[in-house]
XYZ file of C-alpha atoms in Angstrom:
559
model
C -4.407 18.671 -15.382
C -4.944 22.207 -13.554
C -6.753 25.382 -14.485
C -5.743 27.269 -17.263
C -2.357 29.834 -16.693
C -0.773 27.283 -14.199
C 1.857 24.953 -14.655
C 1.624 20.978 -13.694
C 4.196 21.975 -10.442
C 1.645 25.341 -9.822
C 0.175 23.715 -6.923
C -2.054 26.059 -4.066
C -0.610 23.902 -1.140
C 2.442 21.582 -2.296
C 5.749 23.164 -3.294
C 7.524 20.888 -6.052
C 10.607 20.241 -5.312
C 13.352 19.721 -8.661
C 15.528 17.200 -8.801
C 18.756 17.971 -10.717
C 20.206 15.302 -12.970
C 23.613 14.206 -11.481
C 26.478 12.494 -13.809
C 26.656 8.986 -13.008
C 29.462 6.958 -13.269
C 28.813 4.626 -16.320
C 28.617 7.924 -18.418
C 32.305 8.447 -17.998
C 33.048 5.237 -19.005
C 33.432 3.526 -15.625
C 32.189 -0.143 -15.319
C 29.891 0.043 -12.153
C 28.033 -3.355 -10.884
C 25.298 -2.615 -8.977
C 23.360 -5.464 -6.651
C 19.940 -4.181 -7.218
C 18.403 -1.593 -9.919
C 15.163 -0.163 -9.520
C 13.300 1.710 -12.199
C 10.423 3.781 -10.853
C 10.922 6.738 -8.340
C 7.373 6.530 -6.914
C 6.286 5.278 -3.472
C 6.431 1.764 -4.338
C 9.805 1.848 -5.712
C 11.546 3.931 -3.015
C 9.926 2.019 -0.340
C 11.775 -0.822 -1.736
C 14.941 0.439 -2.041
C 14.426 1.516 1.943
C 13.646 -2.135 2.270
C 16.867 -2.836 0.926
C 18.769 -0.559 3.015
C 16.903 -1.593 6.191
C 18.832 -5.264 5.578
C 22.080 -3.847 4.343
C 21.788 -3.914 0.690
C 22.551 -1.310 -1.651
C 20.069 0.037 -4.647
C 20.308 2.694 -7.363
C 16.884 3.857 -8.110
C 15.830 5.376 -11.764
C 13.166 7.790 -12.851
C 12.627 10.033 -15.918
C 11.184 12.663 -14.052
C 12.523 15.497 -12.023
C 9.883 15.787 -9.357
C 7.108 14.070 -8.052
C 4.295 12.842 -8.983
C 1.406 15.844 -9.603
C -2.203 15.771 -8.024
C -2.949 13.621 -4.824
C -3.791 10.194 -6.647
C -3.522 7.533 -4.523
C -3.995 9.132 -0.642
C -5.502 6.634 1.574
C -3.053 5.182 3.239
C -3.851 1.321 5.424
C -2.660 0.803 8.794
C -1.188 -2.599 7.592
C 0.752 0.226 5.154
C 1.876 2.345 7.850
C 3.633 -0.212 9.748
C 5.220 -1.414 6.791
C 6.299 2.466 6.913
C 7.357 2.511 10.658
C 9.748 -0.749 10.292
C 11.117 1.385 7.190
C 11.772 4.061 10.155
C 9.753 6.889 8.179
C 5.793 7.021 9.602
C 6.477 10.178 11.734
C 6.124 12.490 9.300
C 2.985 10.506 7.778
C 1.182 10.250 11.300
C 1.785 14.072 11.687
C 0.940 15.369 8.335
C -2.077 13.181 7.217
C -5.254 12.243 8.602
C -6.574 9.631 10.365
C -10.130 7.925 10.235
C -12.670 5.058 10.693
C -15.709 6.258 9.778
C -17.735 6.485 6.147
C -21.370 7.365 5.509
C -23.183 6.201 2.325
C -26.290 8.588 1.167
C -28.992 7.397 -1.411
C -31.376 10.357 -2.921
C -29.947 12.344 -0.215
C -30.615 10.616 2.853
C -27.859 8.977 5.217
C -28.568 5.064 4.818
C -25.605 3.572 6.299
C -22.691 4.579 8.320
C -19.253 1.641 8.814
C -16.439 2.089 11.443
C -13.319 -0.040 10.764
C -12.126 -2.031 13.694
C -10.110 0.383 16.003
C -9.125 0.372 19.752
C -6.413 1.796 21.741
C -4.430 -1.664 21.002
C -3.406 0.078 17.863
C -0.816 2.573 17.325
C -1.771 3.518 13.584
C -5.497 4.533 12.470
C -7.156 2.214 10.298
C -6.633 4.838 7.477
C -5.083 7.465 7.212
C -5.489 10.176 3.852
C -2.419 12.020 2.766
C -1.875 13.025 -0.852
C 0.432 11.421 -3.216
C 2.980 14.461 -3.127
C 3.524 13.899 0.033
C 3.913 10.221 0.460
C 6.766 10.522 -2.322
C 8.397 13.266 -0.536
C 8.513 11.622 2.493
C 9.769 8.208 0.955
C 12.316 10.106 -1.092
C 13.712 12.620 1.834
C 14.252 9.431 4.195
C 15.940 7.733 1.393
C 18.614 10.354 0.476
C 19.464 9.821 3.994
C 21.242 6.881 3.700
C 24.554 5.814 1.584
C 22.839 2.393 0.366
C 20.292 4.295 -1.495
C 21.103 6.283 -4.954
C 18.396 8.095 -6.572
C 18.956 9.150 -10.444
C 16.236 11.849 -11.785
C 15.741 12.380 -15.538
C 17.022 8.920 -16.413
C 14.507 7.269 -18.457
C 14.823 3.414 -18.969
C 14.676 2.456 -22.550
C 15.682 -1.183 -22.944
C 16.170 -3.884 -20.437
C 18.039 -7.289 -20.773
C 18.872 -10.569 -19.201
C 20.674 -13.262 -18.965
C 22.119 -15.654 -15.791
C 24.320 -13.710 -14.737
C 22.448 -9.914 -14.435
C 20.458 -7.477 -15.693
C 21.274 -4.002 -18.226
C 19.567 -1.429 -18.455
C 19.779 0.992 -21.381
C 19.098 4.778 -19.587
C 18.766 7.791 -21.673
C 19.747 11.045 -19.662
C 20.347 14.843 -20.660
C 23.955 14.295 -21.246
C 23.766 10.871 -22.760
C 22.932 7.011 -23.436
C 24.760 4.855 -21.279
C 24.124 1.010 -19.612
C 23.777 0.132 -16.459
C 24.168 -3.282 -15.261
C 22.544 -5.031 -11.853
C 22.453 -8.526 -10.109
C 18.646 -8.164 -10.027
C 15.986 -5.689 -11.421
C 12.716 -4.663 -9.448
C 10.486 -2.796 -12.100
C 8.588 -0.230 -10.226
C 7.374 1.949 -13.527
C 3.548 1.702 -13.210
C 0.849 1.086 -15.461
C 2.644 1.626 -18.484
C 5.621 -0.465 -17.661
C 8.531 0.040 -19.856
C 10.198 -3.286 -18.160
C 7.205 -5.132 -18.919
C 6.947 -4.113 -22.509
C 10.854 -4.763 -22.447
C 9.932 -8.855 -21.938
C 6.385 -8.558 -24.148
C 4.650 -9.560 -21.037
C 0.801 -8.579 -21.244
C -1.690 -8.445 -18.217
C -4.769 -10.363 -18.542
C -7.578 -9.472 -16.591
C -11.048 -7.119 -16.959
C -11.692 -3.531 -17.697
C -15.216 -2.011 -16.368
C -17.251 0.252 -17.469
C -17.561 3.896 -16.482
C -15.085 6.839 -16.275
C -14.979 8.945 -13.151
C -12.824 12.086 -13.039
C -11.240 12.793 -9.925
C -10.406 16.770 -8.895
C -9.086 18.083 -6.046
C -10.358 21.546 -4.467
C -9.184 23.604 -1.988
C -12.185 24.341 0.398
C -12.672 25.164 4.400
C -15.138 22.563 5.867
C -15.639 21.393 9.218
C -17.501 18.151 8.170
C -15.073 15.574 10.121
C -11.882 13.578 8.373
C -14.886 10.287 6.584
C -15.301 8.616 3.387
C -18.513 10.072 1.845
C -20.591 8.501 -0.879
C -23.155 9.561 -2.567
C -25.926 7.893 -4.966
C -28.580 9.338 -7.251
C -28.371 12.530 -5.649
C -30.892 14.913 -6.608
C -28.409 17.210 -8.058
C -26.634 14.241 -10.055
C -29.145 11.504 -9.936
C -27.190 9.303 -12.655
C -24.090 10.044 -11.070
C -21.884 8.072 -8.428
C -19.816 10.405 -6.075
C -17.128 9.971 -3.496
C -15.587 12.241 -1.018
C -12.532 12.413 0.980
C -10.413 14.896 3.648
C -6.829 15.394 2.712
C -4.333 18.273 4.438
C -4.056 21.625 3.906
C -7.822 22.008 3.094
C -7.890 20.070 0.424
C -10.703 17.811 -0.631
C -10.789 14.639 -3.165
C -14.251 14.433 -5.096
C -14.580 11.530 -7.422
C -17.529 12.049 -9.629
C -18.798 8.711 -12.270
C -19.248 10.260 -16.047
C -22.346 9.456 -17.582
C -22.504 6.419 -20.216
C -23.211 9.100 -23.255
C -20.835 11.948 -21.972
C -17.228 12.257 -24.148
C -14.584 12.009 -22.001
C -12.310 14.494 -23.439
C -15.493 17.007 -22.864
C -15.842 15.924 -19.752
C -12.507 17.065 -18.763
C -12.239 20.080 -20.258
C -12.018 23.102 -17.496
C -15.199 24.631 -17.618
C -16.924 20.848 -17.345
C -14.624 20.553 -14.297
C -15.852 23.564 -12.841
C -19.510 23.043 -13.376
C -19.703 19.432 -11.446
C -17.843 20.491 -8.864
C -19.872 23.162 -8.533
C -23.242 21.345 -7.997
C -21.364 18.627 -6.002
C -19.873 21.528 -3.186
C -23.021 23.490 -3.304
C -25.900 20.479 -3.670
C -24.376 17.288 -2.636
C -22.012 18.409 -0.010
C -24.175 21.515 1.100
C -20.887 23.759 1.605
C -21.704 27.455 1.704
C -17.669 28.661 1.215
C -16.017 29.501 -1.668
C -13.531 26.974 -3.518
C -10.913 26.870 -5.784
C -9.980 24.162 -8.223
C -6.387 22.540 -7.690
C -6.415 19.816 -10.180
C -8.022 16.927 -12.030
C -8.022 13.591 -14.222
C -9.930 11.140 -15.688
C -9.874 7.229 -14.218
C -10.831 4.025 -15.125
C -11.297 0.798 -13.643
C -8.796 -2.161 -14.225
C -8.154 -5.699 -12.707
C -5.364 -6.519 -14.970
C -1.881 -8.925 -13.501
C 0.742 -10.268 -14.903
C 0.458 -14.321 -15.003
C 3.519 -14.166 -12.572
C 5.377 -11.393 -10.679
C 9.112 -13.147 -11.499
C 10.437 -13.309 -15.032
C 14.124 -13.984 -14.276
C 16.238 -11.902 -12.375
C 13.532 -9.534 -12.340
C 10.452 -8.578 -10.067
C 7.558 -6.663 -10.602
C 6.231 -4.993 -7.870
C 3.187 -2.362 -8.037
C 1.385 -1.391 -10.718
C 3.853 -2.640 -13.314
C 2.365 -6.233 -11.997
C -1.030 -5.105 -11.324
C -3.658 -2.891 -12.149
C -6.634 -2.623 -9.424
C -9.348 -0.317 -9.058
C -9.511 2.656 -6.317
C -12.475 1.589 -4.754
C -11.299 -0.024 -1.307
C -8.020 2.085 -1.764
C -6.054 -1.326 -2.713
C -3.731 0.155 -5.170
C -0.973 1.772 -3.313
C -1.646 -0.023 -0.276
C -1.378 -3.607 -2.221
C 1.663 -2.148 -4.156
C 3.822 -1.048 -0.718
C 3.128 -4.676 0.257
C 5.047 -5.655 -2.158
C 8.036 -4.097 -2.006
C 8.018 -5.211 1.709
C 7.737 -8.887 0.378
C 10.119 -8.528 -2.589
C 12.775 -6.242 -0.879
C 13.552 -8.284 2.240
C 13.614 -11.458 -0.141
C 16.280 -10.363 -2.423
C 17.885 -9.008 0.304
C 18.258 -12.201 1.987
C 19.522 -13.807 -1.642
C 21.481 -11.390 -2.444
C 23.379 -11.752 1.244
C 23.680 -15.532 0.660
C 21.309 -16.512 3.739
C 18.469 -17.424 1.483
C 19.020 -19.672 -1.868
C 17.661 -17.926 -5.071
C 14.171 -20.031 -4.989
C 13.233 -17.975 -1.783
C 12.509 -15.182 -5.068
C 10.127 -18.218 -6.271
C 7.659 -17.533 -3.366
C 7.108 -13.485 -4.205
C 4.528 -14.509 -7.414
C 2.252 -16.964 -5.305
C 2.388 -14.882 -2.411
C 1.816 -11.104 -4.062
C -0.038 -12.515 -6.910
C -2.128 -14.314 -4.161
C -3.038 -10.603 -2.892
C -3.703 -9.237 -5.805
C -6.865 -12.256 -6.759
C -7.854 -11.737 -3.470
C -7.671 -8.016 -3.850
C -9.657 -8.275 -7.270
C -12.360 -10.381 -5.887
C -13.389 -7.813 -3.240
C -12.321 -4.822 -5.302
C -14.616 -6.462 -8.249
C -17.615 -6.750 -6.318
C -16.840 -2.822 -4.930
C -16.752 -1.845 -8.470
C -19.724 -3.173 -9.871
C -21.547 -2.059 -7.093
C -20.019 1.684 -7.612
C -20.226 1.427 -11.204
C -22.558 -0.867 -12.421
C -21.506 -2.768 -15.755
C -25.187 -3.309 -16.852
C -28.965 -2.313 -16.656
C -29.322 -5.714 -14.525
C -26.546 -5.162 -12.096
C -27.931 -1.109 -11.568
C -31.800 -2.617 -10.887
C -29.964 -4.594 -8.077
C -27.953 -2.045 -6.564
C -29.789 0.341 -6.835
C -33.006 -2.097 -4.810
C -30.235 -2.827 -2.183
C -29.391 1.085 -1.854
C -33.589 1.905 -1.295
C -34.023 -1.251 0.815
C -31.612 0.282 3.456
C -33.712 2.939 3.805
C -36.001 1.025 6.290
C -34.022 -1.817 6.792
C -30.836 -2.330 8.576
C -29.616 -5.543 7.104
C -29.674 -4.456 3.437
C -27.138 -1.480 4.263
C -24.220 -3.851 4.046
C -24.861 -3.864 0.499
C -23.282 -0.369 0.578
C -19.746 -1.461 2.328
C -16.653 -0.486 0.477
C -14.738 -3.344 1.352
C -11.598 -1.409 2.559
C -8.505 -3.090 1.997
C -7.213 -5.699 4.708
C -3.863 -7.272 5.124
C -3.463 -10.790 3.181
C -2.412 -14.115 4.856
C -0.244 -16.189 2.947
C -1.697 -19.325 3.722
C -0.511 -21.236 0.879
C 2.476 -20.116 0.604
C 5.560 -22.465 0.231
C 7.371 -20.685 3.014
C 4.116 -20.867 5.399
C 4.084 -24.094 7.608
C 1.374 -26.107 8.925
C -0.415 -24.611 11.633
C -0.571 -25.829 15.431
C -4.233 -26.850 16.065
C -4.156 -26.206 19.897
C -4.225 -22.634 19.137
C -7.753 -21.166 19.566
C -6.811 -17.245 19.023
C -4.090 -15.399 17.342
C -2.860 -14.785 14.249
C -2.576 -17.795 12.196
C 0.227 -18.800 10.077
C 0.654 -16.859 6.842
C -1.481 -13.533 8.369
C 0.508 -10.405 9.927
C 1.290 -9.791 13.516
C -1.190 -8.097 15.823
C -0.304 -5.121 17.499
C -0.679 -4.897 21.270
C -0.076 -1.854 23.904
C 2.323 -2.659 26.045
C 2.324 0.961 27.734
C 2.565 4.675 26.817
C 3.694 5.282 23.188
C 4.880 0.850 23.316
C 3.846 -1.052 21.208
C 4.362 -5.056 20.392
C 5.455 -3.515 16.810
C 7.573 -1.640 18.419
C 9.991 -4.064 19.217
C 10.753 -6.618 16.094
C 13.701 -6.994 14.716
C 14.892 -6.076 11.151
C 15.157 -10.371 9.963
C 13.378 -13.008 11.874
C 11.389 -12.672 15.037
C 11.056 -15.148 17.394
C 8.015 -14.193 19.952
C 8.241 -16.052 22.836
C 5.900 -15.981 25.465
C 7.131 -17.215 29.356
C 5.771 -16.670 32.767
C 8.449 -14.173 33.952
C 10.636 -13.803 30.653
C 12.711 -16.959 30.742
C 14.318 -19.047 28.289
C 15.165 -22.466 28.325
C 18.997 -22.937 27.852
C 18.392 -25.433 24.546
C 16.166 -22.567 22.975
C 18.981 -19.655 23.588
C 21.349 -21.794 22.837
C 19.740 -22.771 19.508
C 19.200 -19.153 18.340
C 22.929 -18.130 19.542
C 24.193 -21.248 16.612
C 21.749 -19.488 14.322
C 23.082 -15.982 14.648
C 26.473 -17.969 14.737
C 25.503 -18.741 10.807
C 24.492 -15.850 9.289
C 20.573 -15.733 10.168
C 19.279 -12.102 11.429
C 16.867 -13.505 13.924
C 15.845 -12.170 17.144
C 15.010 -13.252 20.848
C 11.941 -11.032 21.689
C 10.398 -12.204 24.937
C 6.807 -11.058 26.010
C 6.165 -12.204 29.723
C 3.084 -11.987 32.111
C 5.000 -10.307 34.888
C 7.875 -8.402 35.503
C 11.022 -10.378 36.099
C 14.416 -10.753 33.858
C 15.183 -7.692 32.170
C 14.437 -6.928 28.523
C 10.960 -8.673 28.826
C 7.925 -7.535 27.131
C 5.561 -7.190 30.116
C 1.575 -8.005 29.328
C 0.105 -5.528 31.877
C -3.386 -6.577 31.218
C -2.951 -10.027 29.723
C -4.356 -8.556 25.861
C -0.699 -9.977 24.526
C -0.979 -13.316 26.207
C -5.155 -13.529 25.400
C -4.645 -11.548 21.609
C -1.954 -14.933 20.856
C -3.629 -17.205 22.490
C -0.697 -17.799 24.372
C 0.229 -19.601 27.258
C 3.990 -20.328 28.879
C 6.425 -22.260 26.268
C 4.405 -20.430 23.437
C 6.248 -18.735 20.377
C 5.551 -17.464 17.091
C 8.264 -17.641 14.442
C 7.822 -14.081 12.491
C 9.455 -12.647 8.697
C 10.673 -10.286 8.392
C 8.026 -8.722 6.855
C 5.821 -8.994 9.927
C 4.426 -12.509 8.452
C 3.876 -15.703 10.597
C 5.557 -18.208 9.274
C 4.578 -20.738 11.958
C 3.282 -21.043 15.764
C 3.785 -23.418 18.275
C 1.334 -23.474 21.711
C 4.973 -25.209 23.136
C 8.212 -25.222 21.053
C 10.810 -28.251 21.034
C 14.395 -26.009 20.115
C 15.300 -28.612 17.157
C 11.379 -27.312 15.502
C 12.846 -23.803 15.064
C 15.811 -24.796 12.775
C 13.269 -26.698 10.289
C 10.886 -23.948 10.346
C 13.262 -21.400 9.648
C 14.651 -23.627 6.364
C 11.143 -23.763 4.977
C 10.357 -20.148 5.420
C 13.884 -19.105 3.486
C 13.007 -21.370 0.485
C 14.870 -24.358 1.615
C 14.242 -27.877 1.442
C-alpha cells in the first residue's frame, strides 16, 4: 500500500520499469516444445532460469504482472545467497548497490542489552548480509537474464491451469490478446504463497500459523546510525509492542512494528494508523530528529507451512510455492534462492542426459531438509519475537530483564540468522573420511579462502563438478588426470582445480599463508569432490583415481 494520491509504481527512490506483453508463438498457432517452463517472475524464479542457462539449458519464464514486485519485502540478502548470485555471474551490481553488515543490537525498556556480530574475516569476499530491497534484487535478476538467448521472459501471462502426464507438462496462459497452451518437458512453479501450480494438483501445506500481525513500512529518512539490525522490546513509547529496524539504499529504512492482540488489522493499516506508529517509533524509539516521509506499507504474518514433498511429477516447487517461513532470521528469500540453485542444476543435468531422472528424487529430501531445519530455528525466533501465549511472554520477557546484569542470558535475544544447510542425509552425499579433523564436511558448502587481491577459492569453480585437489607444488598423478580426461570424454562437466602450497606448475591455486591447506584440513593427495551447487559431495584425506568414478555415480542419482 502507499499514501493516498500515489500509485503502487509511485515510488520516492525506485523507478518501475513496464514490461510490454510480447506475442508468443503458440498464439499464432505454432506448436512450440519448450525443455523447461517456469511460472513466477520473482527472484526465485529468474534465478532459476539463470541456473539453467549457466548449464546450457533453455527456459521460458511466466508472470502475470508487468513490473516488479512493489515495496522492499524480502531485503536481507545471506552471503551463502550471494555466492549463489556470483556463480550466476550477477553479484556486482548487488555488492555495489546494497549494504553490507554484521552487527545487531537488541534494546529492552530502552537500554542496549545485547549486541551479535556474525562470523566475518577478510577470508570472505561477500558480507555476512547484505540489505537491498526487493525492487532491486528483481531488477537485477531480470536485466542479467534478458541478456542471454536461453532465457525468455513473458509479462502479463497469467497461468491458469496446469497438467501432466509422462511425457510433459501444459500450461493454460491467459494473456491480453488471448488463451493459448504451452507445453514443457518439466515445470518449476515459482508463484509464491498463493501458488496457482499448487492449487492446480490440490496440494495443501501443512504446518503452523502464529500469532501476531506486524505491519512492515518503509520510510525515507537521513540517519547516520550505521548499516545494523535493531530490535526493540517494551519500549517506553510502545511497551506492548515488538519492533525491528533495518538500513536499505537510497535512505530508506524498514521498520517492522508487532500489532497489538486487540487492535483490527484493517485499522491498523489504514494511513493515518501508519503514520502515527511510525511517528513515535522515528521520534521515541529511534530518537531521529529529521523529518520523514512514508514510502509504503503491509501487513505480515507468520507461517511455517511445506508441502509434504517438493516433486509431484515432472514438476518442482521451489520458493514459497513449497514453503512458507517466517521473516525473522531473513530465511525466506535466502532459503528460496537455494533452491533454485539445487533444482536448476539438477534438471539441467536430466534434461542433458548426464544425470538419470531420479537425480530430481533428491531435490525434496534435500530442500525440504532446509526448510525443517529452517522452521526449527525460525520457530524458536518467532515465539521469542512474538510470543504465542501469556506463558511464553513471562519467559521472554525474564530472559530480556535478566540480560540486563547478566551476560549469559543475552543469548536469549539472538535472531538466529540464517546459515547455509548441509545435506548430510542426502542420497547423493557419501560417507565421510574420518581422518579429516577440519573442513567442510560432506553435504555442507565450500569455504571461501583468499588467495590474493580481489581471489578468491570461489572464484575459481567450475560451472558442473569440482574436483579440489590439494598437492605440494600443483601436481597430478597421471591415473587421476587421466581418469577425469575419460570423464570429460563422457559427457560429465567436471573440473581439475588444483590448490598447491607453493608456486610451481602453472594454473595452481597457491595457499600463500597455508588458511586453504589448514581451512580443509588438507594435506598432499587431498581432494574434495564438489556440485555443482557448491555442495560436498565427498572428501578424501588421499584419493585412489577408481574412488572418483563411484563417487561421482552416487552424487548424480546413480546406483
Amino acid at each position: 500500500m502507499r499514501p493516498a494520491g500515489r500509485a503502487e509504481t509511485d515510488s520516492l527512490y525506485f523507478d518501475y520499469p513496464h514490461f510490454p506483453f510480447v506475442r508468443p508463438p503458440e498464439l499464432d498457432g505454432r506448436a512450440v516444445r519448450h525443455p523447461v517452463a517456469i511460472v513466477g517472475a520473482g527472484p526465485v524464479g529468474v534465478t532459476a532460469s539463470l541456473e539453467l542457462a549457466r548449464h546450457g539449458i533453455a527456459a521460458v519464464v511466466l508472470d502475470d504482472k508487468a513490473t516488479v514486485n512493489d515495496g522492499s519485502r524480502a531485503i536481507c540478502i545471506s552471503r551463502h545467497s550471494l555466492e549463489i548470485l556470483q556463480q550466476l555471474g550477477v553479484d556486482a551490481p548487488f555488492v555495489e548497490k546494497g549494504l553490507g553488515w554484521t552487527r545487531g543490537r537488541t534494546y529492552f525498556r530502552d537500554r542496549e542489552i545485547y549486541r551479535f556480530r556474525m562470523p566475518h574475516s577478510d577470508q570472505e569476499r561477500h558480507s555476512p548480509m547484505v540489505n537491498l530491497q526487493q525492487q532491486y534484487i528483481e531488477q537485477f535478476l531480470i536485466d542479467k537474464a534478458a541478456e542471454s538467448d536461453l532465457i525468455e521472459l513473458r509479462w502479463q501471462s497469467a497461468v491458469t491451469g496446469v497438467h501432466q502426464d509422462e511425457g510433459g507438462v501444459t500450461l493454460e496462459v491467459s494473456t491480453p490478446e488471448g488463451d493459448y497452451r504451452l507445453e514443457a518437458d518439466y515445470l518449476l512453479a515459482a508463484d509464491g504463497a498463493r501458488s496457482v501450480v499448487r492449487k492446480a494438483f490440490d496440494l495443501p501445506l501443512h504446518g503452523e500459523a502464529y500469532e501476531g500481525r506486524y505491519v512492515i513500512a518503509d520510510v525515507r529518512l537521513r540517519s547516520d546510525f550505521p548499516t545494523e539490525r535493531r530490535a526493540f522490546f517494551h519500549s517506553h513509547a510502545m511497551p506492548d509492542t515488538t519492533i525491528l529496524v533495518h538500513r536499505q539504499p537510497d535512505d530508506i529504512w524498514r521498520i517492522d512494528y508487532q500489532l497489538g492482540p486487540d487492535e483490527d488489522p484493517e485499522l491498523a493499516v489504514e494511513e493515518a494508523s501508519i503514520r502515527a506508529k511510525v511517528e513515535l517509533i522515528v521520534r521515541e524509539v529511534m530518537h531521529e530528529s529529521d523529518d520523514w516521509e512514508l514510502e509504503w506499507w503491509s501487513l505480515y504474518k507468520a507461517y511455517t507451512l511445506a508441502l509434504e514433498d517438493y516433486r509431484h511429477g515432472r514438476v518442482l516447487f521451489i520458493g514459497d510455492s513449497a514453503h512458507l517461513v517466517p521473516i525473522f532470521g531473513v530465511r525466506g528469500l535466502n532459503n528460496g534462492l537455494a533452491d533454485a540453485a539445487n533444482a536448476g542444476w539438477k534438471l539441467a543435468w536430466v534434461l542433458k542426459g548426464q544425470a538419470p531422472d531420479r537425480l530430481l528424487d533428491s531435490y525434496s529430501p534435500e530442500r525440504r531438509g532446509a526448510t525443517l531445519d529452517v522452521f526449527a530455528n525460525a520457530g524458536k525466533s518467532t515465539r521469542f519475537m512474538t510470543p504465542p501465549s501469556r506463558g511464553y511472554r513471562l519467559m521472554r520477557d525474564a530472559a530480556l530483564a535478566l540480560a540486563f546484569h547478566n551476560d549469559y542470558a543475552s543469548g536469549f535475544a539472538d535472531p538466529r540468522q540464517v546459515t547455509p544447510y548441509t545435506y548430510a542425509e542426502s542420497p547423493l552425499t557419501l560417507a565421510d573420511d574420518p581422518a579429516f579433523a577440519a573442513g567442510p564436511v560432506p553435504g555442507a558448502p565450500l569455504i571461501n579462502r583468499r588467495l590474493g587481491e580481489e581471489d578468491f577459492l570461489l572464484d575459481h569453480l567450475g560451472p558442473g563438478f569440482t574436483l579440489l585437489h590439494f598437492s605440494a607444488a600443483g601436481e597430478v598423478e597421471p591415473g587421476l588426470q587421466a581418469r577425469i580426461a575419460d570423464l570429460r570424454g563422457r559427457g560429465i562437466d567436471i573440473t581439475l582445480l588444483r590448490a598447491a602450497r607453493a608456486s610451481g606448475d602453472e594454473g595452481a591455486l597457491v595457499d600463500p599463508d597455508g588458511s586453504l591447506f589448514a581451512g580443509y584440513g588438507a594435506e598432499p593427495g587431498t581432494a574434495y569432490l564438489v556440485r555443482p551447487d557448491r555442495h560436498v559431495a565427498t572428501r578424501w584425506m588421499s584419493l585412489e583415481p577408481a574412488a572418483l568414478d563411484a563417487a561421482l555415480t552416487t552424487a548424480l542419482g546413480g546406483e
